Amino acid sequence: MLFRSVEPLGKDYVEKMKKAVSAGWLDVYENTGKTTGAFSSNVYGVHPYMLLNYNETLNYVFTLAHELGHTIHSVLSSENQPFVTHNYTIFVAEVASTFNERMMLDYMLARTKDPKERIALLTQAIDNIVGTFYTQALFADFELRAHTLVEKGQPITVDVLNRIIADLYKAYYGDAYAPEPLYNLIWARIPHFYNSPYYVYQYATCFASSAQIYKDVTTGSDADRATAKDRYLTLLKSGGNDYPMEQLKKAGVDLSKPETIKAVITQLDGMVSLLEKELAKVN
């Protein structure tokens, strides 16, 4: 399914993905003493290594698609860049991974008419947009407000931080906000706030970039789609050879313009509309 989902990116991309899953690059299954989660780590001049804890669930199929996005990004960067510029920045790192997830979603939706299957797929995709885009933007907003208080010499307490989070939930979710006091403590368990300040917003910028590229690659005339695909593959091949904002502009994404953010909103709106139709079939 993964190989077929990325066929629009061309034969070379598919062949590289097939090699990634068949040449001993993956530590696939859960094991005693093995770390949790999943990641792809590149070794220049060799190839990327991937850690998985594959458990045959739908969620992990999408995780595999995600990590293979990182892996092929690394392969293309290493093949086309010298060592000094092969490593791409965090600002663009999640573009390829989230792009692959969306291609996988499209592939699976196109091959099932079962409302319950479609509901499961759409629910997962919607949760992914909320978690990767909206929640990370909220976290970045929280981080900025907390740091601003520090810079002003104002005290930082549990109550102060809880109040910031509560206010942000009201602002971001409006009438859908359902107060949950314990959730106001979420700031206490986000390691990025303490170990990697001003990191989380980059999840949102990558997701927005991915949404715009996906739109360009999958809509318009054949010529437009082909041009968008070439721009995207050029981005993956460019490693860290330019400032990330400039790399994304060459791929057709300008994060200084609202259209890029609106691409995420349009994507979410379309998925919610589809979900409503599927829910109506089973109710």
PDB file of C-alpha atoms in Angstrom:
ATOM      1  CA  MET A   1       0.000   0.000   0.000  1.00  0.00           C
ATOM      2  CA  LEU A   2       2.830   2.390   0.843  1.00  0.00           C
ATOM      3  CA  PHE A   3       4.607   1.823  -2.448  1.00  0.00           C
ATOM      4  CA  ARG A   4       1.427   2.376  -4.431  1.00  0.00           C
ATOM      5  CA  SER A   5       0.468   5.481  -2.469  1.00  0.00           C
ATOM      6  CA  VAL A   6       3.637   7.332  -3.514  1.00  0.00           C
ATOM      7  CA  GLU A   7       3.580   6.321  -7.185  1.00  0.00           C
ATOM      8  CA  PRO A   8       2.684   9.936  -8.178  1.00  0.00           C
ATOM      9  CA  LEU A   9       6.218  10.877  -7.082  1.00  0.00           C
ATOM     10  CA  GLY A  10       7.772   8.687  -9.753  1.00  0.00           C
ATOM     11  CA  LYS A  11       9.463   5.336 -10.219  1.00  0.00           C
ATOM     12  CA  ASP A  12      12.779   6.392  -8.665  1.00  0.00           C
ATOM     13  CA  TYR A  13      11.072   7.441  -5.415  1.00  0.00           C
ATOM     14  CA  VAL A  14       9.180   4.130  -5.232  1.00  0.00           C
ATOM     15  CA  GLU A  15      12.330   2.090  -5.887  1.00  0.00           C
ATOM     16  CA  LYS A  16      14.208   3.937  -3.152  1.00  0.00           C
ATOM     17  CA  MET A  17      11.378   3.210  -0.730  1.00  0.00           C
ATOM     18  CA  LYS A  18      11.412  -0.480  -1.659  1.00  0.00           C
ATOM     19  CA  LYS A  19      15.141  -0.622  -0.967  1.00  0.00           C
ATOM     20  CA  ALA A  20      14.646   1.119   2.386  1.00  0.00           C
ATOM     21  CA  VAL A  21      12.313  -1.629   3.613  1.00  0.00           C
ATOM     22  CA  SER A  22      14.213  -4.603   2.153  1.00  0.00           C
ATOM     23  CA  ALA A  23      17.924  -3.863   2.657  1.00  0.00           C
ATOM     24  CA  GLY A  24      18.230  -4.205   6.420  1.00  0.00           C
ATOM     25  CA  TRP A  25      17.754  -0.546   7.292  1.00  0.00           C
ATOM     26  CA  LEU A  26      14.804  -1.152   9.652  1.00  0.00           C
ATOM     27  CA  ASP A  27      14.606  -2.496  13.199  1.00  0.00           C
ATOM     28  CA  VAL A  28      10.952  -3.413  12.830  1.00  0.00           C
ATOM     29  CA  TYR A  29       9.277  -5.013  15.846  1.00  0.00           C
ATOM     30  CA  GLU A  30       8.912  -4.343  19.544  1.00  0.00           C
ATOM     31  CA  ASN A  31      11.464  -6.148  21.717  1.00  0.00           C
ATOM     32  CA  THR A  32      12.498  -6.448  25.352  1.00  0.00           C
ATOM     33  CA  GLY A  33      14.591  -3.469  26.398  1.00  0.00           C
ATOM     34  CA  LYS A  34      14.051  -1.652  23.093  1.00  0.00           C
ATOM     35  CA  THR A  35      13.274   2.058  23.199  1.00  0.00           C
ATOM     36  CA  THR A  36       9.719   3.089  22.305  1.00  0.00           C
ATOM     37  CA  GLY A  37       8.578   5.230  19.402  1.00  0.00           C
ATOM     38  CA  ALA A  38       9.973   5.481  15.911  1.00  0.00           C
ATOM     39  CA  PHE A  39      12.636   7.514  14.139  1.00  0.00           C
ATOM     40  CA  SER A  40      14.887   7.685  11.094  1.00  0.00           C
ATOM     41  CA  SER A  41      18.551   8.580  11.563  1.00  0.00           C
ATOM     42  CA  ASN A  42      20.812   9.208   8.579  1.00  0.00           C
ATOM     43  CA  VAL A  43      24.485   8.246   8.256  1.00  0.00           C
ATOM     44  CA  TYR A  44      26.070  10.194   5.400  1.00  0.00           C
ATOM     45  CA  GLY A  45      27.851   7.943   2.929  1.00  0.00           C
ATOM     46  CA  VAL A  46      26.003   4.867   4.228  1.00  0.00           C
ATOM     47  CA  HIS A  47      22.190   5.154   4.464  1.00  0.00           C
ATOM     48  CA  PRO A  48      19.519   6.007   7.040  1.00  0.00           C
ATOM     49  CA  TYR A  49      18.652   3.589   9.844  1.00  0.00           C
ATOM     50  CA  MET A  50      15.068   3.364  11.074  1.00  0.00           C
ATOM     51  CA  LEU A  51      13.759   2.341  14.463  1.00  0.00           C
ATOM     52  CA  LEU A  52      10.182   1.088  14.542  1.00  0.00           C
ATOM     53  CA  ASN A  53       7.972  -0.713  17.036  1.00  0.00           C
ATOM     54  CA  TYR A  54       5.577  -2.028  14.412  1.00  0.00           C
ATOM     55  CA  ASN A  55       2.436  -3.621  15.883  1.00  0.00           C
ATOM     56  CA  GLU A  56       0.239  -4.203  12.803  1.00  0.00           C
ATOM     57  CA  THR A  57      -2.210  -1.401  13.632  1.00  0.00           C
ATOM     58  CA  LEU A  58      -3.490   1.236  11.231  1.00  0.00           C
ATOM     59  CA  ASN A  59      -1.766   3.896  13.289  1.00  0.00           C
ATOM     60  CA  TYR A  60       1.582   2.208  12.762  1.00  0.00           C
ATOM     61  CA  VAL A  61       1.045   1.874   9.021  1.00  0.00           C
ATOM     62  CA  PHE A  62       0.885   5.672   8.978  1.00  0.00           C
ATOM     63  CA  THR A  63       3.915   5.821  11.279  1.00  0.00           C
ATOM     64  CA  LEU A  64       5.821   3.707   8.766  1.00  0.00           C
ATOM     65  CA  ALA A  65       4.760   6.058   5.966  1.00  0.00           C
ATOM     66  CA  HIS A  66       5.903   8.992   8.120  1.00  0.00           C
ATOM     67  CA  GLU A  67       9.341   7.578   8.921  1.00  0.00           C
ATOM     68  CA  LEU A  68       9.917   6.472   5.332  1.00  0.00           C
ATOM     69  CA  GLY A  69       9.292  10.087   4.342  1.00  0.00           C
ATOM     70  CA  HIS A  70      12.233  11.097   6.530  1.00  0.00           C
ATOM     71  CA  THR A  71      14.335   8.231   5.186  1.00  0.00           C
ATOM     72  CA  ILE A  72      13.838   9.018   1.494  1.00  0.00           C
ATOM     73  CA  HIS A  73      14.369  12.728   2.230  1.00  0.00           C
ATOM     74  CA  SER A  74      17.738  11.788   3.766  1.00  0.00           C
ATOM     75  CA  VAL A  75      18.622   9.467   0.874  1.00  0.00           C
ATOM     76  CA  LEU A  76      17.903  12.140  -1.738  1.00  0.00           C
ATOM     77  CA  SER A  77      19.769  14.800   0.265  1.00  0.00           C
ATOM     78  CA  SER A  78      22.830  12.587   0.691  1.00  0.00           C
ATOM     79  CA  GLU A  79      22.872  11.615  -2.976  1.00  0.00           C
ATOM     80  CA  ASN A  80      22.735  15.205  -4.184  1.00  0.00           C
ATOM     81  CA  GLN A  81      24.619  17.228  -1.572  1.00  0.00           C
ATOM     82  CA  PRO A  82      28.165  17.247  -0.196  1.00  0.00           C
ATOM     83  CA  PHE A  83      28.559  16.406   3.475  1.00  0.00           C
ATOM     84  CA  VAL A  84      28.582  20.039   4.578  1.00  0.00           C
ATOM     85  CA  THR A  85      25.084  20.759   3.185  1.00  0.00           C
ATOM     86  CA  HIS A  86      23.417  17.343   3.228  1.00  0.00           C
ATOM     87  CA  ASN A  87      21.673  17.790   6.587  1.00  0.00           C
ATOM     88  CA  TYR A  88      18.276  19.503   6.334  1.00  0.00           C
ATOM     89  CA  THR A  89      16.954  21.727   9.107  1.00  0.00           C
ATOM     90  CA  ILE A  90      14.104  21.005  11.505  1.00  0.00           C
ATOM     91  CA  PHE A  91      12.174  23.771   9.733  1.00  0.00           C
ATOM     92  CA  VAL A  92      11.660  21.498   6.707  1.00  0.00           C
ATOM     93  CA  ALA A  93      12.220  18.089   8.329  1.00  0.00           C
ATOM     94  CA  GLU A  94       8.549  17.164   8.796  1.00  0.00           C
ATOM     95  CA  VAL A  95       7.452  18.091   5.279  1.00  0.00           C
ATOM     96  CA  ALA A  96       8.295  14.769   3.617  1.00  0.00           C
ATOM     97  CA  SER A  97       6.950  12.697   6.509  1.00  0.00           C
ATOM     98  CA  THR A  98       3.545  14.398   6.689  1.00  0.00           C
ATOM     99  CA  PHE A  99       3.297  14.485   2.891  1.00  0.00           C
ATOM    100  CA  ASN A 100       3.665  10.690   2.779  1.00  0.00           C
ATOM    101  CA  GLU A 101       0.967  10.293   5.432  1.00  0.00           C
ATOM    102  CA  ARG A 102      -1.480  12.320   3.358  1.00  0.00           C
ATOM    103  CA  MET A 103      -0.689  10.320   0.211  1.00  0.00           C
ATOM    104  CA  MET A 104      -1.309   7.136   2.199  1.00  0.00           C
ATOM    105  CA  LEU A 105      -4.651   8.467   3.425  1.00  0.00           C
ATOM    106  CA  ASP A 106      -5.761   9.283  -0.123  1.00  0.00           C
ATOM    107  CA  TYR A 107      -4.761   5.835  -1.326  1.00  0.00           C
ATOM    108  CA  MET A 108      -6.713   4.070   1.407  1.00  0.00           C
ATOM    109  CA  LEU A 109      -9.812   6.271   1.084  1.00  0.00           C
ATOM    110  CA  ALA A 110      -9.900   5.640  -2.668  1.00  0.00           C
ATOM    111  CA  ARG A 111     -10.002   1.882  -2.105  1.00  0.00           C
ATOM    112  CA  THR A 112     -12.775   1.466   0.436  1.00  0.00           C
ATOM    113  CA  LYS A 113     -16.475   2.278   0.359  1.00  0.00           C
ATOM    114  CA  ASP A 114     -17.050   0.903   3.872  1.00  0.00           C
ATOM    115  CA  PRO A 115     -18.316   3.865   5.941  1.00  0.00           C
ATOM    116  CA  LYS A 116     -16.763   2.517   9.143  1.00  0.00           C
ATOM    117  CA  GLU A 117     -13.344   2.166   7.524  1.00  0.00           C
ATOM    118  CA  ARG A 118     -13.617   5.654   6.059  1.00  0.00           C
ATOM    119  CA  ILE A 119     -14.678   7.053   9.450  1.00  0.00           C
ATOM    120  CA  ALA A 120     -11.613   5.457  11.073  1.00  0.00           C
ATOM    121  CA  LEU A 121      -9.292   6.865   8.396  1.00  0.00           C
ATOM    122  CA  LEU A 122     -10.785  10.348   8.469  1.00  0.00           C
ATOM    123  CA  THR A 123     -10.847  10.495  12.267  1.00  0.00           C
ATOM    124  CA  GLN A 124      -7.161   9.618  12.403  1.00  0.00           C
ATOM    125  CA  ALA A 125      -6.324  12.221   9.756  1.00  0.00           C
ATOM    126  CA  ILE A 126      -8.337  14.934  11.513  1.00  0.00           C
ATOM    127  CA  ASP A 127      -6.710  14.123  14.859  1.00  0.00           C
ATOM    128  CA  ASN A 128      -3.338  14.331  13.116  1.00  0.00           C
ATOM    129  CA  ILE A 129      -4.054  17.823  11.766  1.00  0.00           C
ATOM    130  CA  VAL A 130      -5.278  19.026  15.152  1.00  0.00           C
ATOM    131  CA  GLY A 131      -2.284  17.525  16.966  1.00  0.00           C
ATOM    132  CA  THR A 132       0.407  18.486  14.476  1.00  0.00           C
ATOM    133  CA  PHE A 133      -0.836  21.917  13.453  1.00  0.00           C
ATOM    134  CA  TYR A 134      -3.319  23.526  15.831  1.00  0.00           C
ATOM    135  CA  THR A 135      -1.986  22.071  19.095  1.00  0.00           C
ATOM    136  CA  GLN A 136       1.632  22.863  18.211  1.00  0.00           C
ATOM    137  CA  ALA A 137       0.668  26.436  17.325  1.00  0.00           C
ATOM    138  CA  LEU A 138      -1.077  26.689  20.703  1.00  0.00           C
ATOM    139  CA  PHE A 139       2.038  25.317  22.430  1.00  0.00           C
ATOM    140  CA  ALA A 140       4.227  27.855  20.616  1.00  0.00           C
ATOM    141  CA  ASP A 141       1.864  30.627  21.715  1.00  0.00           C
ATOM    142  CA  PHE A 142       2.100  29.388  25.310  1.00  0.00           C
ATOM    143  CA  GLU A 143       5.888  29.274  25.124  1.00  0.00           C
ATOM    144  CA  LEU A 144       6.113  32.847  23.828  1.00  0.00           C
ATOM    145  CA  ARG A 145       3.795  34.170  26.539  1.00  0.00           C
ATOM    146  CA  ALA A 146       5.720  32.387  29.294  1.00  0.00           C
ATOM    147  CA  HIS A 147       9.085  33.682  28.050  1.00  0.00           C
ATOM    148  CA  THR A 148       7.650  37.196  27.728  1.00  0.00           C
ATOM    149  CA  LEU A 149       6.699  37.133  31.411  1.00  0.00           C
ATOM    150  CA  VAL A 150      10.242  36.073  32.314  1.00  0.00           C
ATOM    151  CA  GLU A 151      11.732  38.879  30.235  1.00  0.00           C
ATOM    152  CA  LYS A 152       9.496  41.351  32.078  1.00  0.00           C
ATOM    153  CA  GLY A 153      10.707  40.015  35.423  1.00  0.00           C
ATOM    154  CA  GLN A 154       7.266  38.716  36.390  1.00  0.00           C
ATOM    155  CA  PRO A 155       6.916  35.551  38.501  1.00  0.00           C
ATOM    156  CA  ILE A 156       6.267  32.176  36.901  1.00  0.00           C
ATOM    157  CA  THR A 157       4.144  29.833  39.013  1.00  0.00           C
ATOM    158  CA  VAL A 158       1.999  26.770  38.366  1.00  0.00           C
ATOM    159  CA  ASP A 159      -1.126  28.918  38.595  1.00  0.00           C
ATOM    160  CA  VAL A 160       0.261  31.452  36.123  1.00  0.00           C
ATOM    161  CA  LEU A 161       1.178  28.781  33.572  1.00  0.00           C
ATOM    162  CA  ASN A 162      -2.152  26.984  34.038  1.00  0.00           C
ATOM    163  CA  ARG A 163      -3.981  30.252  33.414  1.00  0.00           C
ATOM    164  CA  ILE A 164      -2.044  30.883  30.189  1.00  0.00           C
ATOM    165  CA  ILE A 165      -2.957  27.423  28.883  1.00  0.00           C
ATOM    166  CA  ALA A 166      -6.620  27.808  29.900  1.00  0.00           C
ATOM    167  CA  ASP A 167      -6.857  31.185  28.148  1.00  0.00           C
ATOM    168  CA  LEU A 168      -5.295  29.745  25.003  1.00  0.00           C
ATOM    169  CA  TYR A 169      -7.720  26.818  24.899  1.00  0.00           C
ATOM    170  CA  LYS A 170     -10.616  29.274  25.067  1.00  0.00           C
ATOM    171  CA  ALA A 171      -9.092  31.386  22.288  1.00  0.00           C
ATOM    172  CA  TYR A 172      -8.251  28.458  20.020  1.00  0.00           C
ATOM    173  CA  TYR A 173     -11.348  26.285  20.501  1.00  0.00           C
ATOM    174  CA  GLY A 174     -14.082  28.856  21.180  1.00  0.00           C
ATOM    175  CA  ASP A 175     -17.486  27.283  21.797  1.00  0.00           C
ATOM    176  CA  ALA A 176     -15.989  23.801  21.488  1.00  0.00           C
ATOM    177  CA  TYR A 177     -13.806  24.357  24.557  1.00  0.00           C
ATOM    178  CA  ALA A 178     -14.667  21.989  27.405  1.00  0.00           C
ATOM    179  CA  PRO A 179     -12.749  22.935  30.586  1.00  0.00           C
ATOM    180  CA  GLU A 180     -10.592  20.118  31.929  1.00  0.00           C
ATOM    181  CA  PRO A 181      -8.518  21.379  34.898  1.00  0.00           C
ATOM    182  CA  LEU A 182      -5.900  18.630  34.805  1.00  0.00           C
ATOM    183  CA  TYR A 183      -5.243  19.294  31.121  1.00  0.00           C
ATOM    184  CA  ASN A 184      -4.086  22.785  32.067  1.00  0.00           C
ATOM    185  CA  LEU A 185      -0.981  21.041  33.413  1.00  0.00           C
ATOM    186  CA  ILE A 186       0.035  19.778  29.981  1.00  0.00           C
ATOM    187  CA  TRP A 187       2.908  22.281  29.905  1.00  0.00           C
ATOM    188  CA  ALA A 188       4.621  20.233  32.647  1.00  0.00           C
ATOM    189  CA  ARG A 189       5.110  17.190  30.411  1.00  0.00           C
ATOM    190  CA  ILE A 190       6.247  18.747  27.106  1.00  0.00           C
ATOM    191  CA  PRO A 191      10.034  18.170  27.025  1.00  0.00           C
ATOM    192  CA  HIS A 192      10.564  20.613  24.153  1.00  0.00           C
ATOM    193  CA  PHE A 193       9.647  23.516  26.441  1.00  0.00           C
ATOM    194  CA  TYR A 194      12.646  22.738  28.617  1.00  0.00           C
ATOM    195  CA  ASN A 195      15.161  21.045  26.312  1.00  0.00           C
ATOM    196  CA  SER A 196      14.504  22.729  22.947  1.00  0.00           C
ATOM    197  CA  PRO A 197      12.976  26.200  23.389  1.00  0.00           C
ATOM    198  CA  TYR A 198      11.046  27.567  20.393  1.00  0.00           C
ATOM    199  CA  TYR A 199      11.029  24.188  18.651  1.00  0.00           C
ATOM    200  CA  VAL A 200       7.346  23.210  18.579  1.00  0.00           C
ATOM    201  CA  TYR A 201       6.165  25.868  16.107  1.00  0.00           C
ATOM    202  CA  GLN A 202       8.191  24.108  13.418  1.00  0.00           C
ATOM    203  CA  TYR A 203       5.800  21.163  13.475  1.00  0.00           C
ATOM    204  CA  ALA A 204       3.079  23.577  12.403  1.00  0.00           C
ATOM    205  CA  THR A 205       5.176  25.282   9.701  1.00  0.00           C
ATOM    206  CA  CYS A 206       6.171  21.906   8.244  1.00  0.00           C
ATOM    207  CA  PHE A 207       2.584  20.698   8.241  1.00  0.00           C
ATOM    208  CA  ALA A 208       1.398  23.874   6.515  1.00  0.00           C
ATOM    209  CA  SER A 209       4.159  23.524   3.924  1.00  0.00           C
ATOM    210  CA  SER A 210       3.272  19.886   3.351  1.00  0.00           C
ATOM    211  CA  ALA A 211      -0.413  20.754   2.888  1.00  0.00           C
ATOM    212  CA  GLN A 212       0.406  23.363   0.252  1.00  0.00           C
ATOM    213  CA  ILE A 213       2.766  21.031  -1.629  1.00  0.00           C
ATOM    214  CA  TYR A 214       0.199  18.220  -1.468  1.00  0.00           C
ATOM    215  CA  LYS A 215      -2.416  20.540  -2.955  1.00  0.00           C
ATOM    216  CA  ASP A 216      -0.065  21.537  -5.793  1.00  0.00           C
ATOM    217  CA  VAL A 217       1.013  17.948  -6.543  1.00  0.00           C
ATOM    218  CA  THR A 218      -2.536  16.546  -6.622  1.00  0.00           C
ATOM    219  CA  THR A 219      -4.608  19.310  -8.263  1.00  0.00           C
ATOM    220  CA  GLY A 220      -4.542  21.267 -11.504  1.00  0.00           C
ATOM    221  CA  SER A 221      -3.534  20.207 -14.990  1.00  0.00           C
ATOM    222  CA  ASP A 222      -1.137  17.338 -15.719  1.00  0.00           C
ATOM    223  CA  ALA A 223       1.585  19.871 -16.489  1.00  0.00           C
ATOM    224  CA  ASP A 224       0.967  21.773 -13.256  1.00  0.00           C
ATOM    225  CA  ARG A 225       1.116  18.576 -11.194  1.00  0.00           C
ATOM    226  CA  ALA A 226       4.311  17.458 -12.910  1.00  0.00           C
ATOM    227  CA  THR A 227       5.948  20.826 -12.251  1.00  0.00           C
ATOM    228  CA  ALA A 228       4.864  20.727  -8.596  1.00  0.00           C
ATOM    229  CA  LYS A 229       6.258  17.195  -8.229  1.00  0.00           C
ATOM    230  CA  ASP A 230       9.619  18.277  -9.657  1.00  0.00           C
ATOM    231  CA  ARG A 231       9.736  21.270  -7.301  1.00  0.00           C
ATOM    232  CA  TYR A 232       9.014  18.978  -4.352  1.00  0.00           C
ATOM    233  CA  LEU A 233      11.683  16.438  -5.282  1.00  0.00           C
ATOM    234  CA  THR A 234      14.146  19.307  -5.720  1.00  0.00           C
ATOM    235  CA  LEU A 235      13.365  20.359  -2.148  1.00  0.00           C
ATOM    236  CA  LEU A 236      14.114  16.841  -0.900  1.00  0.00           C
ATOM    237  CA  LYS A 237      17.387  16.814  -2.822  1.00  0.00           C
ATOM    238  CA  SER A 238      18.502  20.215  -1.542  1.00  0.00           C
ATOM    239  CA  GLY A 239      19.438  19.136   1.998  1.00  0.00           C
ATOM    240  CA  GLY A 240      20.477  22.271   3.836  1.00  0.00           C
ATOM    241  CA  ASN A 241      21.966  24.175   0.902  1.00  0.00           C
ATOM    242  CA  ASP A 242      19.923  27.346   1.497  1.00  0.00           C
ATOM    243  CA  TYR A 243      17.872  29.089   4.161  1.00  0.00           C
ATOM    244  CA  PRO A 244      14.792  26.929   4.799  1.00  0.00           C
ATOM    245  CA  MET A 245      12.295  29.675   3.943  1.00  0.00           C
ATOM    246  CA  GLU A 246      14.023  30.062   0.574  1.00  0.00           C
ATOM    247  CA  GLN A 247      14.056  26.289   0.012  1.00  0.00           C
ATOM    248  CA  LEU A 248      10.322  26.157   0.625  1.00  0.00           C
ATOM    249  CA  LYS A 249       9.676  29.095  -1.717  1.00  0.00           C
ATOM    250  CA  LYS A 250      11.441  27.178  -4.493  1.00  0.00           C
ATOM    251  CA  ALA A 251       9.055  24.296  -3.735  1.00  0.00           C
ATOM    252  CA  GLY A 252       6.058  26.623  -4.116  1.00  0.00           C
ATOM    253  CA  VAL A 253       5.491  27.413  -0.433  1.00  0.00           C
ATOM    254  CA  ASP A 254       5.668  30.943   0.948  1.00  0.00           C
ATOM    255  CA  LEU A 255       5.097  30.808   4.706  1.00  0.00           C
ATOM    256  CA  SER A 256       4.982  34.613   4.879  1.00  0.00           C
ATOM    257  CA  LYS A 257       1.618  34.532   3.067  1.00  0.00           C
ATOM    258  CA  PRO A 258      -1.707  33.453   4.580  1.00  0.00           C
ATOM    259  CA  GLU A 259      -2.515  31.181   1.625  1.00  0.00           C
ATOM    260  CA  THR A 260      -0.117  28.570   2.982  1.00  0.00           C
ATOM    261  CA  ILE A 261      -1.891  28.435   6.339  1.00  0.00           C
ATOM    262  CA  LYS A 262      -5.269  28.420   4.606  1.00  0.00           C
ATOM    263  CA  ALA A 263      -4.234  25.246   2.782  1.00  0.00           C
ATOM    264  CA  VAL A 264      -4.295  23.440   6.149  1.00  0.00           C
ATOM    265  CA  ILE A 265      -7.666  24.932   7.049  1.00  0.00           C
ATOM    266  CA  THR A 266      -9.088  23.910   3.660  1.00  0.00           C
ATOM    267  CA  GLN A 267      -7.719  20.387   4.112  1.00  0.00           C
ATOM    268  CA  LEU A 268      -9.286  20.067   7.580  1.00  0.00           C
ATOM    269  CA  ASP A 269     -12.598  21.513   6.402  1.00  0.00           C
ATOM    270  CA  GLY A 270     -12.758  19.000   3.565  1.00  0.00           C
ATOM    271  CA  MET A 271     -12.032  16.073   5.869  1.00  0.00           C
ATOM    272  CA  VAL A 272     -14.666  17.145   8.415  1.00  0.00           C
ATOM    273  CA  SER A 273     -17.249  17.435   5.613  1.00  0.00           C
ATOM    274  CA  LEU A 274     -16.341  13.948   4.399  1.00  0.00           C
ATOM    275  CA  LEU A 275     -16.562  12.594   7.940  1.00  0.00           C
ATOM    276  CA  GLU A 276     -20.035  14.078   8.399  1.00  0.00           C
ATOM    277  CA  LYS A 277     -21.215  12.305   5.232  1.00  0.00           C
ATOM    278  CA  GLU A 278     -19.801   8.959   6.374  1.00  0.00           C
ATOM    279  CA  LEU A 279     -21.292   9.314   9.853  1.00  0.00           C
ATOM    280  CA  ALA A 280     -24.687  10.003   8.312  1.00  0.00           C
ATOM    281  CA  LYS A 281     -24.499   6.626   6.531  1.00  0.00           C
ATOM    282  CA  VAL A 282     -24.127   4.639   9.749  1.00  0.00           C
ATOM    283  CA  ASN A 283     -26.532   6.619  11.947  1.00  0.00           C
TER     284      ASN A 283
END
